[in-house]
Structures are given as structure tokens and as C-alpha cells.
PDB file of C-alpha atoms in Angstrom:
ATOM      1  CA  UNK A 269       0.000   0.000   0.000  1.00  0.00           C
ATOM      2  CA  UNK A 270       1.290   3.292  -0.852  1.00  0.00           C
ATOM      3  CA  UNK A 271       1.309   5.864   2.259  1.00  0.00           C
ATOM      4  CA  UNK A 272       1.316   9.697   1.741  1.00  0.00           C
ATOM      5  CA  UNK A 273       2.495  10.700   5.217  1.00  0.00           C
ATOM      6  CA  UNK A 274       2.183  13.764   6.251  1.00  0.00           C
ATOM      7  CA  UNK A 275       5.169  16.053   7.095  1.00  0.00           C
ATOM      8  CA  UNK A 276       5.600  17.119  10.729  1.00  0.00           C
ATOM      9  CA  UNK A 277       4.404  21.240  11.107  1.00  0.00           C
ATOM     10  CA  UNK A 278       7.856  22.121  12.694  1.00  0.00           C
ATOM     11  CA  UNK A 279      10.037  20.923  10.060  1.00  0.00           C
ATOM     12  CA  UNK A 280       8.126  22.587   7.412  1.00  0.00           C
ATOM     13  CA  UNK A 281       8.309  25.815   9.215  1.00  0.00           C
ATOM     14  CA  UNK A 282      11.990  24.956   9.909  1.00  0.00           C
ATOM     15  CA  UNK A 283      12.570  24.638   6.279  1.00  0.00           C
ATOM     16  CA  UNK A 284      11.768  28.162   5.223  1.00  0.00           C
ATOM     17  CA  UNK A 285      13.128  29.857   7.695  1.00  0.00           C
ATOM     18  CA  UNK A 286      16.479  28.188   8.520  1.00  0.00           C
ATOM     19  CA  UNK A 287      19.664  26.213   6.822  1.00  0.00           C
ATOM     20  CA  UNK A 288      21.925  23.516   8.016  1.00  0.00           C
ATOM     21  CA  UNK A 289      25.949  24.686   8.083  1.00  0.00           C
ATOM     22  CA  UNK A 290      28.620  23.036   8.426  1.00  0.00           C
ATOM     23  CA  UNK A 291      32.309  24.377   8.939  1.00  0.00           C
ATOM     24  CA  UNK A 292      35.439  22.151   8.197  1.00  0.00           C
ATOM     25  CA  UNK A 293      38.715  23.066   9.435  1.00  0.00           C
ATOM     26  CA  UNK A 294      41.813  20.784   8.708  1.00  0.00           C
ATOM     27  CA  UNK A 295      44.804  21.084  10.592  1.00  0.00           C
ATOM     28  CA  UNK A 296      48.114  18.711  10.232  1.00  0.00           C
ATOM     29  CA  UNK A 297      48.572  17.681  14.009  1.00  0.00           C
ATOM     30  CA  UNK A 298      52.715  17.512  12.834  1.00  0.00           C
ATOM     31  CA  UNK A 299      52.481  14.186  15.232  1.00  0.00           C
ATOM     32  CA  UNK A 300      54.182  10.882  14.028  1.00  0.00           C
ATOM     33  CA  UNK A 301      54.122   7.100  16.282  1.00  0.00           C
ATOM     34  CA  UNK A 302      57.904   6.042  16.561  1.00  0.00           C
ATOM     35  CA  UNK A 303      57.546   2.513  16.900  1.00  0.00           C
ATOM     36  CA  UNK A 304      61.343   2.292  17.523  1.00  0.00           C
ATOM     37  CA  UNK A 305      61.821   4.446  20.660  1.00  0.00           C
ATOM     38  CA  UNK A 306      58.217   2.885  21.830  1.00  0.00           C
ATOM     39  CA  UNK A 307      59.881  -0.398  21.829  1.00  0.00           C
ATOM     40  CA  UNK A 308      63.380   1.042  23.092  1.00  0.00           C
ATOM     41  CA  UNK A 309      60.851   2.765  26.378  1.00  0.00           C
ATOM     42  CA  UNK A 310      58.772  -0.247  26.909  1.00  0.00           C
ATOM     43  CA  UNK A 311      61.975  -2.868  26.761  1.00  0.00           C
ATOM     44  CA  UNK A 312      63.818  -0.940  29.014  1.00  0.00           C
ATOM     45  CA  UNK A 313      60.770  -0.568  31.618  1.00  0.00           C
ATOM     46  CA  UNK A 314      60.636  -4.387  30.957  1.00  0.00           C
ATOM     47  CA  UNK A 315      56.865  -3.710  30.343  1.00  0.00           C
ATOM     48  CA  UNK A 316      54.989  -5.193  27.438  1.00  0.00           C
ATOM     49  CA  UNK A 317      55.521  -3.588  23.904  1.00  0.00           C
ATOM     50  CA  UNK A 318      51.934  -2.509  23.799  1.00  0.00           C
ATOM     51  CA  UNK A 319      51.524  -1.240  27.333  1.00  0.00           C
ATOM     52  CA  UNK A 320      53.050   2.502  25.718  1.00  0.00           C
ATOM     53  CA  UNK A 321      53.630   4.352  22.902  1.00  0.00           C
ATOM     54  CA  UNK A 322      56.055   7.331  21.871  1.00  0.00           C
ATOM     55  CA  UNK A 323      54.114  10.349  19.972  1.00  0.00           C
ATOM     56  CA  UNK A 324      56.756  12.733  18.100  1.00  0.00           C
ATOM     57  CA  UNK A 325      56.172  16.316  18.290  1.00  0.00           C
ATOM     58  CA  UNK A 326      57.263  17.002  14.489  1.00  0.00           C
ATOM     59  CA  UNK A 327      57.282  20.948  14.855  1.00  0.00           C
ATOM     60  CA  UNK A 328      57.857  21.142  18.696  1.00  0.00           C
ATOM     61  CA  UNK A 329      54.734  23.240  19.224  1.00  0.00           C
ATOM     62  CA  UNK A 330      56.136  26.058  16.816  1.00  0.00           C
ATOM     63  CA  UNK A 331      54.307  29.202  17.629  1.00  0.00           C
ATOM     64  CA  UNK A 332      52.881  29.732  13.776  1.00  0.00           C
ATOM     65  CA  UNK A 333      51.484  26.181  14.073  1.00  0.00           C
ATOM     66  CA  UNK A 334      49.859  26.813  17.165  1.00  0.00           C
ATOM     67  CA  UNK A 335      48.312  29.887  16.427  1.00  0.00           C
ATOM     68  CA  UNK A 336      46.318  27.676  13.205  1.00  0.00           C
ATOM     69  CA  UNK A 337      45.612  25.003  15.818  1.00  0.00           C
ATOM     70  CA  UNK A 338      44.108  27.651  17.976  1.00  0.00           C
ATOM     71  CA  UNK A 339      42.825  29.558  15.213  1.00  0.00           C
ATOM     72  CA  UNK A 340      40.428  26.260  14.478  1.00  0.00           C
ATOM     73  CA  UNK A 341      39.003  26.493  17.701  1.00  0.00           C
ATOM     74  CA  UNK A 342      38.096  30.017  16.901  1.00  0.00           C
ATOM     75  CA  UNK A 343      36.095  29.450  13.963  1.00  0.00           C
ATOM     76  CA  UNK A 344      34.371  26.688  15.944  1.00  0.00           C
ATOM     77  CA  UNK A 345      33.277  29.108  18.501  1.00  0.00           C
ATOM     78  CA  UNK A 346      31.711  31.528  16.215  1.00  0.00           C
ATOM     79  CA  UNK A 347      30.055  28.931  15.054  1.00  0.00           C
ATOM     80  CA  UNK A 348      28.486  27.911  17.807  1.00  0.00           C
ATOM     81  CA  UNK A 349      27.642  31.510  18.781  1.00  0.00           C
ATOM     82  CA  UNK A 350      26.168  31.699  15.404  1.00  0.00           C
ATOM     83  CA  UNK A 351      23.808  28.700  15.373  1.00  0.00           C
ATOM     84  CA  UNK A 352      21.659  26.449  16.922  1.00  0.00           C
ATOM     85  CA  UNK A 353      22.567  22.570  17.661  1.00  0.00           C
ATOM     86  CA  UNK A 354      20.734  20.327  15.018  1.00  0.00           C
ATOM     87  CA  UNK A 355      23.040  16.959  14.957  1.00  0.00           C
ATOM     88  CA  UNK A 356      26.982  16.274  15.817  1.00  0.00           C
ATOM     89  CA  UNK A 357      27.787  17.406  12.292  1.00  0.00           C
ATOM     90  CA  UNK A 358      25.434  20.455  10.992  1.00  0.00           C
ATOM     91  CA  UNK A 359      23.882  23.216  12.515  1.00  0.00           C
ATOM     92  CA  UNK A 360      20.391  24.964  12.080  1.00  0.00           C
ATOM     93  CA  UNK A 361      21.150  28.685  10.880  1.00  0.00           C
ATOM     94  CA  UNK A 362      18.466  30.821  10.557  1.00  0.00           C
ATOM     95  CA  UNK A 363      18.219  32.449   6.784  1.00  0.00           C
ATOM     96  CA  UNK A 364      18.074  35.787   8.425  1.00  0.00           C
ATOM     97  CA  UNK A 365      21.428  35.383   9.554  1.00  0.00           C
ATOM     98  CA  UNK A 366      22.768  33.776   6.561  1.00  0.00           C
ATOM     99  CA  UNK A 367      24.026  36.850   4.593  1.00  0.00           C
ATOM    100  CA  UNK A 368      26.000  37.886   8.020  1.00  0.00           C
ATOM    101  CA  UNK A 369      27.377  34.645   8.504  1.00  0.00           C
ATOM    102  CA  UNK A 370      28.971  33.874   4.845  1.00  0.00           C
ATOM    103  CA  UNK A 371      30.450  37.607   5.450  1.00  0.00           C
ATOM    104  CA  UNK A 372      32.129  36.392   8.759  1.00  0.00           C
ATOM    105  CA  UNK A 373      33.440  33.050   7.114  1.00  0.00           C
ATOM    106  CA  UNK A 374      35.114  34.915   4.604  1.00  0.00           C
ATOM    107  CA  UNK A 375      36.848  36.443   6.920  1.00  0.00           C
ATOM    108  CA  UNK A 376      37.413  33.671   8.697  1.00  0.00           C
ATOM    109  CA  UNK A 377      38.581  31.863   5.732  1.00  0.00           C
ATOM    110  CA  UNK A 378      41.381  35.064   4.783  1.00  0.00           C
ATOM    111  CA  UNK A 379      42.799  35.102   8.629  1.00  0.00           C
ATOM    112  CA  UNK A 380      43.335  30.956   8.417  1.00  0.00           C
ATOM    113  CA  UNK A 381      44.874  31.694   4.677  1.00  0.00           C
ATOM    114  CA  UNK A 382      46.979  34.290   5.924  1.00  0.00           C
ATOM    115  CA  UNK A 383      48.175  32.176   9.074  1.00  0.00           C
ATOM    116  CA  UNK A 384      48.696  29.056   7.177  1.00  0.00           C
ATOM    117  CA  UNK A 385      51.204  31.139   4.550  1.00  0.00           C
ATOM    118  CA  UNK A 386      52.993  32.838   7.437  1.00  0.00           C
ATOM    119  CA  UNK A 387      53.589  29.153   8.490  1.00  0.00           C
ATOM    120  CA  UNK A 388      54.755  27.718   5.220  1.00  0.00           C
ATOM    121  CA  UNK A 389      56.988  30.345   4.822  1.00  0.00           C
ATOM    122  CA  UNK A 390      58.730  29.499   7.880  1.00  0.00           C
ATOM    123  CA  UNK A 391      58.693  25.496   7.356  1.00  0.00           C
ATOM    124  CA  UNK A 392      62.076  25.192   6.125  1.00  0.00           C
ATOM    125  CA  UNK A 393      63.307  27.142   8.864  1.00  0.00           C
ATOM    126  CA  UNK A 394      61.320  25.061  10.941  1.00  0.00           C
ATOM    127  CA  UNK A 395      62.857  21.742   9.808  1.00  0.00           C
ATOM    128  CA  UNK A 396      66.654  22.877  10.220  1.00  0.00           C
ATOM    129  CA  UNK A 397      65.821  23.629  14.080  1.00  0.00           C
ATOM    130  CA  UNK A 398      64.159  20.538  14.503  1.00  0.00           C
ATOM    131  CA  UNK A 399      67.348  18.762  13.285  1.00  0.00           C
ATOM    132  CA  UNK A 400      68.908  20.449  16.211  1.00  0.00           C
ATOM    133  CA  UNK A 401      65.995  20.363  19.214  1.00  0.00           C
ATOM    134  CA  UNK A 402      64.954  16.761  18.515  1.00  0.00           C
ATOM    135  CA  UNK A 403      68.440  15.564  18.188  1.00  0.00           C
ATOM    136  CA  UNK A 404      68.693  11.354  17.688  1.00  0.00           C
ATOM    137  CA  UNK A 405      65.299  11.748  17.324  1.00  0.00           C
ATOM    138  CA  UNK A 406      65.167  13.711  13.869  1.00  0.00           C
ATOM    139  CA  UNK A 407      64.075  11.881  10.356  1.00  0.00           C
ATOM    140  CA  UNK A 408      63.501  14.036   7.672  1.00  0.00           C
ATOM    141  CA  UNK A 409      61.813  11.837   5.647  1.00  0.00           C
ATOM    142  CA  UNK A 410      58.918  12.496   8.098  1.00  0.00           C
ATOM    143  CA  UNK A 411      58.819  15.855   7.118  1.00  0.00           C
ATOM    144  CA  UNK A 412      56.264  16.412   3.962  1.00  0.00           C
ATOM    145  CA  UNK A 413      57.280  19.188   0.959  1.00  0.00           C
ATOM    146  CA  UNK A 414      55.755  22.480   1.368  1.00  0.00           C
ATOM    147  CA  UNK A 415      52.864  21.649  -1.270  1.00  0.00           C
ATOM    148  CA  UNK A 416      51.993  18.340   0.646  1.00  0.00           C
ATOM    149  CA  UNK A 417      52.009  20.103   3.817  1.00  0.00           C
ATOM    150  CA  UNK A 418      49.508  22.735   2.250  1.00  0.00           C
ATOM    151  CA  UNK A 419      47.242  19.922   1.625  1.00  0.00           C
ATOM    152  CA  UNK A 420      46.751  19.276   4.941  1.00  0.00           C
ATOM    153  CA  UNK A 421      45.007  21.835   6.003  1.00  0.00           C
ATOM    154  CA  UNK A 422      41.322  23.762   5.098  1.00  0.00           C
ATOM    155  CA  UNK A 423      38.810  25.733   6.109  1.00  0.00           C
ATOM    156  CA  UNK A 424      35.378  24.661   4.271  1.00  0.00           C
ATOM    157  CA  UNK A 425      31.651  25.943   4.203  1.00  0.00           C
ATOM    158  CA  UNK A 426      29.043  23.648   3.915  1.00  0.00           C
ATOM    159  CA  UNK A 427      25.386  24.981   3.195  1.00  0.00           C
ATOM    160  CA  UNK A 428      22.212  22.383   2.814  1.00  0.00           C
ATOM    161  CA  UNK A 429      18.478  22.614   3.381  1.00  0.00           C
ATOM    162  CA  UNK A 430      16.999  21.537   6.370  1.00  0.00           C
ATOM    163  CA  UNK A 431      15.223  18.215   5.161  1.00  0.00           C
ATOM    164  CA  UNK A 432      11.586  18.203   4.541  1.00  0.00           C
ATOM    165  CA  UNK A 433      11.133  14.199   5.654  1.00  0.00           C
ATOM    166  CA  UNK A 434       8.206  14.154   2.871  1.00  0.00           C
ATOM    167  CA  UNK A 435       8.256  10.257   3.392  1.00  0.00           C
ATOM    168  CA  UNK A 436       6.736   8.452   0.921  1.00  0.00           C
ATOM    169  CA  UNK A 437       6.992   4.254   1.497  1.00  0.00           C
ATOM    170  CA  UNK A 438       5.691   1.059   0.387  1.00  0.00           C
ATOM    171  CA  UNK A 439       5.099  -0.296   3.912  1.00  0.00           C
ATOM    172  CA  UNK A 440       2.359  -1.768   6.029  1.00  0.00           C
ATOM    173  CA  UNK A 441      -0.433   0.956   7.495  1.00  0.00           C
ATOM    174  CA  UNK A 442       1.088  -0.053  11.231  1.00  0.00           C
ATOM    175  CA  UNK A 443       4.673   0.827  10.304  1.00  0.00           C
ATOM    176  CA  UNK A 444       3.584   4.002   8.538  1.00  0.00           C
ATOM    177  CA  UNK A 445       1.916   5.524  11.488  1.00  0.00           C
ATOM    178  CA  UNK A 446       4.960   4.199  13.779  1.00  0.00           C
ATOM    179  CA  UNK A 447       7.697   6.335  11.602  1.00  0.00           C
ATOM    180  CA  UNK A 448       5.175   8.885  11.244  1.00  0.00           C
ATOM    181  CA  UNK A 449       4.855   9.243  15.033  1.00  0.00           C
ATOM    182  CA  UNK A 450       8.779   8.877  15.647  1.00  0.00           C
ATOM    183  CA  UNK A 451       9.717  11.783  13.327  1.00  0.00           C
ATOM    184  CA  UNK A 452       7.259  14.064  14.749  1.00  0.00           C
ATOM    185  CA  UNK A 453       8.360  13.211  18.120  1.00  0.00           C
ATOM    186  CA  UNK A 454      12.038  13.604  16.730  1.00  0.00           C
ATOM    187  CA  UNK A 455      10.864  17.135  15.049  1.00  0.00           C
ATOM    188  CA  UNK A 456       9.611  18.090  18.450  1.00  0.00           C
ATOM    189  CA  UNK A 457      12.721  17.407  20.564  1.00  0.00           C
ATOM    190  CA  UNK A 458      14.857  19.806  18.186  1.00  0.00           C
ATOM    191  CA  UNK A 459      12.413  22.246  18.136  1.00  0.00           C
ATOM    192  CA  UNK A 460      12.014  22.757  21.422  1.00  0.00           C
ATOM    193  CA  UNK A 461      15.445  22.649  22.187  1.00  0.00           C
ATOM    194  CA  UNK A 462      16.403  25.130  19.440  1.00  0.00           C
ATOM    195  CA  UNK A 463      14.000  27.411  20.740  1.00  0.00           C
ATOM    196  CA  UNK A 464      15.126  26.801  24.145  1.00  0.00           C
ATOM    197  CA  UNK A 465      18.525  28.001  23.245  1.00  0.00           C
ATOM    198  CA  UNK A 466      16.979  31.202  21.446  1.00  0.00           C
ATOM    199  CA  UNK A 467      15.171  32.216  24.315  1.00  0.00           C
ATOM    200  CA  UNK A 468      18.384  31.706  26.859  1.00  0.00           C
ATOM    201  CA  UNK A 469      20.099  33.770  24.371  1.00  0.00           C
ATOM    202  CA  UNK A 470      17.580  36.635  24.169  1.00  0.00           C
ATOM    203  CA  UNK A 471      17.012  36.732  28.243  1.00  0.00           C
ATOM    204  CA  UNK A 472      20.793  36.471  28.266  1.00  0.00           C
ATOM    205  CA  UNK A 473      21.654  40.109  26.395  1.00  0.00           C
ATOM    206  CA  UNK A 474      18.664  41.464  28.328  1.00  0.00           C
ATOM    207  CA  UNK A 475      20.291  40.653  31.594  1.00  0.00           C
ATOM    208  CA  UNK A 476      23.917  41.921  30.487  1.00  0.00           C
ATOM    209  CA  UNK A 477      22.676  44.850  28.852  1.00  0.00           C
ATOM    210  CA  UNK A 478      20.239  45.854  32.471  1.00  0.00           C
ATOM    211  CA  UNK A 479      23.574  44.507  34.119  1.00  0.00           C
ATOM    212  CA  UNK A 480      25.899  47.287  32.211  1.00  0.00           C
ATOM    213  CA  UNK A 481      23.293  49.961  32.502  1.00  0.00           C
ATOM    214  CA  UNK A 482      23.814  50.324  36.108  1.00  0.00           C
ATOM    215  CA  UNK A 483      26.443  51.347  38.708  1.00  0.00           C
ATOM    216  CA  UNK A 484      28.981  50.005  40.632  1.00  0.00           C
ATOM    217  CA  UNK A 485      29.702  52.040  44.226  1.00  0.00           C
ATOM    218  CA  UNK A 486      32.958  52.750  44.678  1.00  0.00           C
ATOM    219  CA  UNK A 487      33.944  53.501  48.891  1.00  0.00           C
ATOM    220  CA  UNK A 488      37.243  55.638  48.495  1.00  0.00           C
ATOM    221  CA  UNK A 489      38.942  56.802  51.638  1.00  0.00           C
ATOM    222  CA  UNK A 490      35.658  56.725  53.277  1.00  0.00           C
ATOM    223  CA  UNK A 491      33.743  58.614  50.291  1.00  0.00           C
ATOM    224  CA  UNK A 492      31.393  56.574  48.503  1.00  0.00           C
ATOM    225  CA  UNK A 493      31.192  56.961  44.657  1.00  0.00           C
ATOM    226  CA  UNK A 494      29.250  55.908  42.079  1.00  0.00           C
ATOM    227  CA  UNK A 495      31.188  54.051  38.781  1.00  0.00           C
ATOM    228  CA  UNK A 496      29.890  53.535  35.270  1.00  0.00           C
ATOM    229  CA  UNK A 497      29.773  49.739  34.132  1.00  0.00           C
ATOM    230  CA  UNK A 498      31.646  49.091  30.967  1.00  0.00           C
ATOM    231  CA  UNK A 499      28.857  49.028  28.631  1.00  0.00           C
ATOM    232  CA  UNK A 500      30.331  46.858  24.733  1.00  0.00           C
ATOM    233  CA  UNK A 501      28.963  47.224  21.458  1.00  0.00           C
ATOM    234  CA  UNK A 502      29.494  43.592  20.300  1.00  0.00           C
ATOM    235  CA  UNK A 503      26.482  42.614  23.295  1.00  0.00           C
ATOM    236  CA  UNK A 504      24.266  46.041  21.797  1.00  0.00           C
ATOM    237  CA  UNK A 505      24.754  44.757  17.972  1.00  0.00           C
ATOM    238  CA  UNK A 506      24.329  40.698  19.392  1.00  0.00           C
ATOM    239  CA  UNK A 507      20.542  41.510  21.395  1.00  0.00           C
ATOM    240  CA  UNK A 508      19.591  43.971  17.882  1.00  0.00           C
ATOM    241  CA  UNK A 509      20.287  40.849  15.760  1.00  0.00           C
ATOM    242  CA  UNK A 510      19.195  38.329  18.201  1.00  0.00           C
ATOM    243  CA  UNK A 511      15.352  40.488  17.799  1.00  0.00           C
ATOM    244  CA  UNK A 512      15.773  40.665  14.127  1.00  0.00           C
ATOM    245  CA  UNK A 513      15.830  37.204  14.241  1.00  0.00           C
ATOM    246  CA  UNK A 514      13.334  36.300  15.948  1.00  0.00           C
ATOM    247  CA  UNK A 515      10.512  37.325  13.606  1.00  0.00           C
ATOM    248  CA  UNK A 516      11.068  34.939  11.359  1.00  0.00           C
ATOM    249  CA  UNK A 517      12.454  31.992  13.355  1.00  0.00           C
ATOM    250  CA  UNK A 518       9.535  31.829  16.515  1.00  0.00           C
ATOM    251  CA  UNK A 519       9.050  28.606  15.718  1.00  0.00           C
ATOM    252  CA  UNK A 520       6.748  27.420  18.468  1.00  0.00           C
ATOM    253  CA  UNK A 521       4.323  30.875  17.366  1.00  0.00           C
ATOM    254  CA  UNK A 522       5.607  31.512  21.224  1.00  0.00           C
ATOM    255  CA  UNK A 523       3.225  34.741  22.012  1.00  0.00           C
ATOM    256  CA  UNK A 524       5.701  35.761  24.983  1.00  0.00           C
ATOM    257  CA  UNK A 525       8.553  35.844  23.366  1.00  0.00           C
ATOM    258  CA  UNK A 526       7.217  37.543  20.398  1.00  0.00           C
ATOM    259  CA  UNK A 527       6.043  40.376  22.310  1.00  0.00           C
ATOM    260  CA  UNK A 528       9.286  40.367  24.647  1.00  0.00           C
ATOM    261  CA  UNK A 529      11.498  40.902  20.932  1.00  0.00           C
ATOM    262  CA  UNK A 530       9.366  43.291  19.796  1.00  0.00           C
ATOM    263  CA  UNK A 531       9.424  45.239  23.096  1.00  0.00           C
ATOM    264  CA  UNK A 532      13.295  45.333  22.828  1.00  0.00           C
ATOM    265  CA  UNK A 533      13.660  45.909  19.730  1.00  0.00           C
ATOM    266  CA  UNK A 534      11.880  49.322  19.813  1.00  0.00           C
ATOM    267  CA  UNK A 535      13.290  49.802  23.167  1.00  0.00           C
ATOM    268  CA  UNK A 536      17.032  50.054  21.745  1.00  0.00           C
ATOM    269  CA  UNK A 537      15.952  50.775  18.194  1.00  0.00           C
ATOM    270  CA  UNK A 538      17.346  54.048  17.962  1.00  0.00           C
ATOM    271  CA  UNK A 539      20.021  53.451  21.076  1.00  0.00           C
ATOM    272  CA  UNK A 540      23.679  53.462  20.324  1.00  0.00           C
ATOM    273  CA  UNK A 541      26.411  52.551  22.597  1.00  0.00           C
ATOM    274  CA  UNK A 542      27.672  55.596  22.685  1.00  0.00           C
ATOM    275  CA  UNK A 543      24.237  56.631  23.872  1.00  0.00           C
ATOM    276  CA  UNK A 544      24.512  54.351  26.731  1.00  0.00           C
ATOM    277  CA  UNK A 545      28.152  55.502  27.842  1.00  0.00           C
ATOM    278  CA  UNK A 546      27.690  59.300  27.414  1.00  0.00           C
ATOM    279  CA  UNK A 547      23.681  59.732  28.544  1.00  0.00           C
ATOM    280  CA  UNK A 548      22.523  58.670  32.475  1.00  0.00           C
ATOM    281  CA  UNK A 549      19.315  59.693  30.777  1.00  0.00           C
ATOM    282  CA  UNK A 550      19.586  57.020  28.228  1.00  0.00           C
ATOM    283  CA  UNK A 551      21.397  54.437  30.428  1.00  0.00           C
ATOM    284  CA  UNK A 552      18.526  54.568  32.572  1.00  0.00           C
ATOM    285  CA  UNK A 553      16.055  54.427  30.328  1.00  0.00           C
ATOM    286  CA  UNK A 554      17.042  50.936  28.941  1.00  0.00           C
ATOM    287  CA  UNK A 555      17.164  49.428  32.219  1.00  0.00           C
ATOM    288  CA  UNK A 556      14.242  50.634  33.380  1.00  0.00           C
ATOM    289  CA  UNK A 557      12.843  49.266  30.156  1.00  0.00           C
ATOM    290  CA  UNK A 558      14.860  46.109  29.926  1.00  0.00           C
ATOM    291  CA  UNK A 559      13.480  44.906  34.004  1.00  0.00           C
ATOM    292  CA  UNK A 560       9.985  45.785  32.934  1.00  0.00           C
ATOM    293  CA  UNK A 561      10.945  43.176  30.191  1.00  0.00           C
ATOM    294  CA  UNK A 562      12.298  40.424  32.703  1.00  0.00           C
ATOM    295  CA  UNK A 563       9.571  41.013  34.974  1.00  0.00           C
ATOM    296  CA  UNK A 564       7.243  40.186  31.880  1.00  0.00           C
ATOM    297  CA  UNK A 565       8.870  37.323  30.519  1.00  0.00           C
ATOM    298  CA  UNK A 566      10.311  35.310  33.137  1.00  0.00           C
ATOM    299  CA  UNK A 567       9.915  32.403  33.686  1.00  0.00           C
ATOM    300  CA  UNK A 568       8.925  31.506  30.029  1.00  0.00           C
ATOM    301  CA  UNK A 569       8.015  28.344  28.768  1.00  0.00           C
ATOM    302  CA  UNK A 570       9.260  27.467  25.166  1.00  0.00           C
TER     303      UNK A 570
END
């Protein structure tokens, strides 16, 4: 029998109004097994030859290596900063933010380019002190060309569509309305928890933005003062886009939180950091807004 099932509501929504990324970086770990000093180690401990191993250190953590090893855990950051959590390899982007994001990678993708050439120019240096710091130790032949080495590392955008699961099988009616019920439960879960996420993010630049807006007293020889808190544009820009979003990405049609965006968005709509940092006015304004906010919207349920 031929079964039209019908598509969960969430992942339709989640279709039009998201992507799935993916960001690949490659970087050579410059690490290399000696089998002959392992055995040399383990003999002389009279221990088994598989009880240890000896790992090389190729390039001696070489500060240009590291900073491409560390520079990979940047771009996994922002990604995580960027997105939502959909599976251990994608994640759910919504399209809103998708013109923002391929600006970022691109930049992303220059700073790794530039760090991986100031690298390979050095390599050959590299090598020669290696002969010298690893001592017995040193093979070249485990050191790869230049070219070969540039093969080893990338930085790689991946853009798909969130699937539609428009299932269409030759099965039994039973096993139909099993899957059926399984990928709507399935739909659910990462619904919920994306939206879960959004919401903790929202709440979150409320409560640093109140948090900045306020004062810090200050007792100095027995005087007590009042202090500015540091007040940053990146967490202004962050809540702005975090509103923006949210109109097109409420997946859950969550009243509350559609009404808590829209209040801040027209609350710092025309508010500029430097607003904030100059104006007492202005600084109080927002908080006063931002707590009527909180008082609003917490607790919310997703």
C-alpha cells in the first residue's frame, strides 16, 4: 500500500526559515608514532611492547602552528555563537542570519589563509631547528614538501536545506503511522530545544545589557562613589540581531517571546552605545525598560 504521510508542522516551518551549516577546518597535528623508541621505552621498563607508545612532536609546538591550531578552535566558537545545535555534524542557521554569517566566514577563511602562509613560509626554517631540538630523534623523511604540507590543512563551508522528511513508502499501514509518530516526536525534541537556546540567548543580552546599565559604588577613603559599568557594542549589535531574528524563526508561534522581541527591539531601536556611555538619561532608560521586560517574561516556557 502506498502511504502519503504527512510532514511534521515544525520541520516545514523549519525549512523556510532556517539552513543547516557546516564548517570544516583541517589542521596537520605535525604528530608521528615512533615505533622504535616505543619499543626502546617499553623494553627498558621491561613492560609489554603494547603497554606505551612514543608520539613525536614534528614541529615542537612552533608558535605559527599553534596559532592555526588555535585559530580552528576560533572558527568553531563563532560557530556555535552563530547557530543552533541540530546533529553532531550540521547546525540549524536561521536564513536571516545567513548573509552575516557567509560575510564572517570569509573572513574567517582570509585570517586561516593568511596564518597558514605565514607558516609555510617558515617550514624550512622550521625543519633545520628541529634537526637540532629533537636531536637522535630527527628523520627528515617524516617531514612532507611544502605543497603536501599545504594539503593538509582547510577551512570549508558547507550549506544544505533543512530536510523536509516528505516520506513516501511502500510499507504496512502499522509501520507508517509508527515512523510517522517517531519523526514528529524527533521534530519536536529539536524544536524545542532550538528554541530553548533562542530564548536563553535573548534573556541572556537582556540581563547583560540591564547589568551594564547600572552602577557600581565605589567607597574611596571613606567617600562613597558611584562608577559607570563598561557598557560593549558587540552585546548592543548581538541583542539587535538576536530580535531581528526572531521574527522569522519563533518557531513554536511563542506569544511571549514575540512580544518580549518586539518590546526590545523598539526599546534600543534608535540606542547606540555611545548613547549608553555618554547619557545617564539614556542608560537609565534601557534598564528601566529592559526589568519591565524580565519582569514580563520570566519564567517563560518554550
Amino acid at each position: 500500500m502506498e502511504m502519503n504521510m504527512e510532514k511534521p508542522k515544525h520541520i516545514i516551518s523549519l525549512a523556510t526559515s532556517a539552513v543547516l551549516v557546516s564548517v570544516d577546518v583541517n589542521v596537520w597535528s605535525a604528530t608521528k608514532q615512533d615505533r622504535g623508541i616505543s619499543a626502546e621505552v617499553t623494553s627498558a621498563k621491561k613492560a609489554d611492547s603494547n603497554a606505551g607508545r612514543f608520539v613525536k612532536n614534528l614541529l615542537a609546538d612552533d608558535p605559527t602552528h599553534k596559532k592555526l591550531s588555535n585559530y580552528r578552535q576560533t572558527v568553531y566558537n563563532w560557530v556555535k555563537r552563530s547557530t543552533y545545535r541540530w546533529n553532531n555534524s550540521q547546525d540549524l542557521l536561521p536564513v536571516a542570519m545567513l548573509t552575516k554569517f557567509k560575510a564572517e566566514y570569509h573572513e574567517h577563511e582570509k585570517n586561516f589563509a593568511s596564518l597558514l602562509d605565514e607558516f609555510l613560509d617558515k617550514y624550512p626554517n622550521i625543519i633545520s631547528d628541529m634537526a637540532f631540538k629533537q636531536g637522535d630523534m630527527f628523520d627528515r623523511e617524516e617531514y612532507p614538501s611544502v605543497d603536501q604540507v599545504r594539503g593538509k590543512f582547510g577551512i570549508k563551508l558547507y550549506v544544505a536545506e533543512v530536510p523536509t522528511n516528505d516520506f513516501r513508502c511502500n510499507i504496512a499501514q502499522d509501520l507508517a503511522d509508527d515512523l510517522k509518530s517517531h519523526y514528529e516526536s524527533q521534530a519536536q525534541e529539536i524544536v524545542s530545544s532550538v528554541m530553548a537556546d533562542a530564548t536563553h540567548r535573548l534573556v541572556d543580552y537582556m540581563q547583560r545589557i540591564h547589568h551594564c546599565c547600572g552602577v557600581d559604588e565605589v567607597d574611596s577613603s571613606g567617600e562613597v562613589k558611584t562608577k559607570k559599568r563598561k557598557i560593549y557594542d558587540t552585546t548592543l549589535q548581538q541583542a539587535k540581531e538576536q530580535c531581528e531574528v526572531l521574527k522569522s524563526f519563533n518557531l513554536t508561534n511563542n506569544n511571549e517571546l514575540a512580544e518580549a522581541s518586539a518590546s526590545l527591539e523598539k526599546l534600543l531601536a534608535d540606542v547606540s552605545v555611545d548613547d549608553l556611555r555618554d547619557s545617564d538619561a539614556v542608560r537609565h532608560h534601557v534598564q528601566t525598560g529592559i526589568g519591565d521586560i524580565l519582569s514580563k517574561f520570566s519564567p517563560l516556557t518554550v
